GROMACS .gro file of C-alpha atoms in nm:
model
  162
    1MET     CA    1  -0.187  -2.086  -0.901
    2PHE     CA    2  -0.247  -1.718  -0.760
    3THR     CA    3  -0.495  -1.519  -0.666
    4VAL     CA    4  -0.563  -1.182  -0.721
    5LEU     CA    5  -0.834  -0.953  -0.564
    6ILE     CA    6  -0.983  -0.630  -0.806
    7ALA     CA    7  -1.176  -0.372  -0.598
    8ASP     CA    8  -1.348  -0.166  -0.863
    9ASP     CA    9  -1.689   0.020  -0.868
   10GLU     CA   10  -1.726  -0.026  -1.245
   11ALA     CA   11  -1.830  -0.367  -1.341
   12ASP     CA   12  -1.679  -0.323  -1.740
   13HIS     CA   13  -1.304  -0.296  -1.552
   14ARG     CA   14  -1.364  -0.568  -1.319
   15ASP     CA   15  -1.468  -0.804  -1.582
   16LEU     CA   16  -1.221  -0.627  -1.835
   17LEU     CA   17  -0.929  -0.697  -1.554
   18ALA     CA   18  -1.077  -1.059  -1.468
   19ILE     CA   19  -1.072  -1.199  -1.803
   20ALA     CA   20  -0.687  -1.080  -1.881
   21LEU     CA   21  -0.580  -1.178  -1.507
   22SER     CA   22  -0.814  -1.547  -1.601
   23ARG     CA   23  -0.622  -1.591  -1.939
   24ARG     CA   24  -0.236  -1.523  -1.763
   25GLY     CA   25  -0.324  -1.839  -1.506
   26TYR     CA   26  -0.466  -1.619  -1.212
   27ALA     CA   27  -0.742  -1.708  -1.022
   28VAL     CA   28  -1.002  -1.374  -0.940
   29VAL     CA   29  -1.252  -1.232  -0.719
   30THR     CA   30  -1.351  -0.930  -0.748
   31ALA     CA   31  -1.554  -0.702  -0.524
   32PRO     CA   32  -1.762  -0.367  -0.609
   33ASP     CA   33  -1.684  -0.133  -0.313
   34ALA     CA   34  -1.402  -0.143   0.049
   35PRO     CA   35  -1.598  -0.362   0.230
   36GLY     CA   36  -1.687  -0.611  -0.017
   37ALA     CA   37  -1.341  -0.613  -0.077
   38LEU     CA   38  -1.241  -0.618   0.306
   39ASP     CA   39  -1.505  -0.927   0.312
   40VAL     CA   40  -1.366  -1.162   0.045
   41LEU     CA   41  -1.014  -1.060   0.269
   42ALA     CA   42  -1.150  -1.197   0.542
   43LYS     CA   43  -1.175  -1.551   0.382
   44GLY     CA   44  -0.780  -1.588   0.309
   45GLY     CA   45  -0.626  -1.663   0.055
   46ILE     CA   46  -0.564  -1.357  -0.138
   47ASP     CA   47  -0.224  -1.347  -0.284
   48ALA     CA   48  -0.272  -1.005  -0.444
   49ALA     CA   49  -0.517  -0.650  -0.448
   50LEU     CA   50  -0.529  -0.467  -0.695
   51LEU     CA   51  -0.754  -0.133  -0.580
   52ASP     CA   52  -0.919   0.142  -0.773
   53ILE     CA   53  -0.887   0.456  -0.619
   54ARG     CA   54  -1.222   0.602  -0.694
   55MET     CA   55  -1.520   0.395  -0.500
   56PRO     CA   56  -1.823   0.477  -0.344
   57GLY     CA   57  -1.758   0.523   0.017
   58ASP     CA   58  -1.438   0.389   0.134
   59THR     CA   59  -1.181   0.506  -0.176
   60GLY     CA   60  -0.938   0.277  -0.282
   61LEU     CA   61  -0.671   0.468  -0.052
   62ASP     CA   62  -0.901   0.417   0.261
   63LEU     CA   63  -0.871   0.052   0.178
   64CYS     CA   64  -0.574   0.022   0.105
   65ARG     CA   65  -0.514   0.211   0.468
   66ARG     CA   66  -0.751  -0.057   0.672
   67ILE     CA   67  -0.539  -0.360   0.471
   68ARG     CA   68  -0.229  -0.223   0.610
   69SER     CA   69  -0.340  -0.209   0.931
   70ASP     CA   70  -0.493  -0.513   1.011
   71PRO     CA   71  -0.175  -0.740   1.090
   72THR     CA   72  -0.329  -1.054   0.956
   73LEU     CA   73  -0.314  -0.856   0.608
   74GLU     CA   74  -0.026  -0.643   0.640
   75THR     CA   75   0.265  -0.747   0.377
   76LEU     CA   76  -0.062  -0.861   0.053
   77PRO     CA   77   0.117  -0.714  -0.235
   78ILE     CA   78  -0.103  -0.421  -0.304
   79MET     CA   79  -0.098  -0.266  -0.659
   80VAL     CA   80  -0.357   0.059  -0.690
   81ILE     CA   81  -0.531   0.099  -1.028
   82SER     CA   82  -0.674   0.448  -1.166
   83ALA     CA   83  -0.708   0.708  -1.409
   84ASP     CA   84  -0.608   0.975  -1.173
   85VAL     CA   85  -0.222   1.053  -1.288
   86HIS     CA   86  -0.204   1.355  -1.079
   87HIS     CA   87   0.129   1.351  -0.870
   88ASP     CA   88  -0.040   1.391  -0.524
   89ARG     CA   89  -0.244   1.114  -0.578
   90MET     CA   90   0.025   0.880  -0.680
   91THR     CA   91   0.197   0.987  -0.361
   92ALA     CA   92  -0.061   0.961  -0.187
   93ALA     CA   93  -0.120   0.597  -0.290
   94LEU     CA   94   0.249   0.483  -0.189
   95HIS     CA   95   0.186   0.700   0.095
   96ALA     CA   96  -0.097   0.452   0.189
   97GLY     CA   97   0.036   0.145   0.199
   98ALA     CA   98   0.007   0.100  -0.192
   99ASP     CA   99   0.302  -0.129  -0.354
  100ASP     CA  100   0.291  -0.023  -0.697
  101TYR     CA  101   0.054   0.237  -0.884
  102LEU     CA  102  -0.073   0.187  -1.247
  103ALA     CA  103  -0.227   0.430  -1.413
  104LYS     CA  104  -0.504   0.407  -1.672
  105PRO     CA  105  -0.531   0.347  -1.950
  106PHE     CA  106  -0.225   0.069  -1.918
  107ALA     CA  107  -0.082  -0.204  -2.203
  108ARG     CA  108  -0.200  -0.571  -2.028
  109ASP     CA  109   0.176  -0.662  -2.103
  110GLU     CA  110   0.241  -0.378  -1.827
  111LEU     CA  111   0.003  -0.498  -1.575
  112MET     CA  112   0.135  -0.869  -1.552
  113THR     CA  113   0.466  -0.743  -1.545
  114ARG     CA  114   0.412  -0.543  -1.253
  115LEU     CA  115   0.206  -0.810  -1.116
  116GLY     CA  116   0.403  -1.062  -1.147
  117ASP     CA  117   0.710  -0.914  -0.942
  118LEU     CA  118   0.500  -0.787  -0.658
  119LEU     CA  119   0.387  -1.121  -0.602
  120HIS     CA  120   0.722  -1.282  -0.667
  121ARG     CA  121   0.879  -1.008  -0.453
  122SER     CA  122   0.636  -1.095  -0.160
  123ALA     CA  123   0.699  -1.456  -0.244
  124ALA     CA  124   1.081  -1.371  -0.209
  125GLY     CA  125   1.029  -1.168   0.131
  126ALA     CA  126   0.800  -1.471   0.298
  127ILE     CA  127   1.147  -1.659   0.181
  128ARG     CA  128   1.371  -1.403   0.374
  129SER     CA  129   1.092  -1.393   0.686
  130ALA     CA  130   1.124  -1.817   0.698
  131ALA     CA  131   1.542  -1.797   0.693
  132ALA     CA  132   1.534  -1.501   0.976
  133SER     CA  133   1.289  -1.658   1.184
  134ARG     CA  134   1.509  -2.014   1.170
  135ALA     CA  135   1.859  -1.812   1.226
  136ALA     CA  136   1.639  -1.631   1.509
  137LEU     CA  137   1.562  -1.975   1.674
  138ALA     CA  138   1.893  -2.103   1.670
  139ALA     CA  139   2.041  -1.825   1.770
  140ALA     CA  140   1.778  -1.896   2.065
  141ARG     CA  141   1.886  -2.257   2.139
  142HIS     CA  142   2.246  -2.159   2.152
  143SER     CA  143   2.209  -1.912   2.378
  144LEU     CA  144   2.034  -2.149   2.634
  145PRO     CA  145   2.304  -2.245   2.913
  146GLN     CA  146   2.355  -2.559   2.790
  147PRO     CA  147   2.284  -2.951   3.024
  148THR     CA  148   2.583  -3.015   3.240
  149PRO     CA  149   2.715  -3.342   3.169
  150VAL     CA  150   2.528  -3.603   3.420
  151THR     CA  151   2.836  -3.863   3.598
  152ARG     CA  152   2.820  -4.203   3.707
  153ARG     CA  153   2.746  -4.209   4.005
  154GLN     CA  154   2.457  -3.915   3.959
  155GLU     CA  155   2.301  -4.182   3.724
  156ILE     CA  156   2.364  -4.425   4.025
  157THR     CA  157   2.193  -4.226   4.265
  158VAL     CA  158   1.888  -4.090   4.072
  159ARG     CA  159   1.819  -4.538   3.926
  160HIS     CA  160   1.804  -4.550   4.308
  161ILE     CA  161   1.558  -4.264   4.439
  162ALA     CA  162   1.353  -4.367   4.175
   0.00000   0.00000   0.00000
């Protein structure tokens, strides 16, 4: 089961999203603002974040930038959800590090499909990263100098010395 963070200052929006996601089998954690979201993220266990742009204090874009600047969170899938559909705002969200931008109002099926895609891409990336790590380790092992075989005479000499 995936755990999704919803960061939105509107309690009704958080609740509606939480209900929709819960019905589809997601675990949901909510936060009313960027500091609350960062507290949740610091505890770990979050698989994706849905961020509203307009929040008091730090905006969703500010939060997105902070998440991307944290090495432990930089690969977290982020979807910005906002009623602000201006092209500049969408572009700013993507430049801030968002993986997707969903305009309100939206169909629940579209949200679920796009969120599922983000989570599966993230999981596939983790698998590719693990495979790349294994390949790098194998290459490093092959690049190490091979030990020279010990002759029977050297083995006997070592036993007598010991």
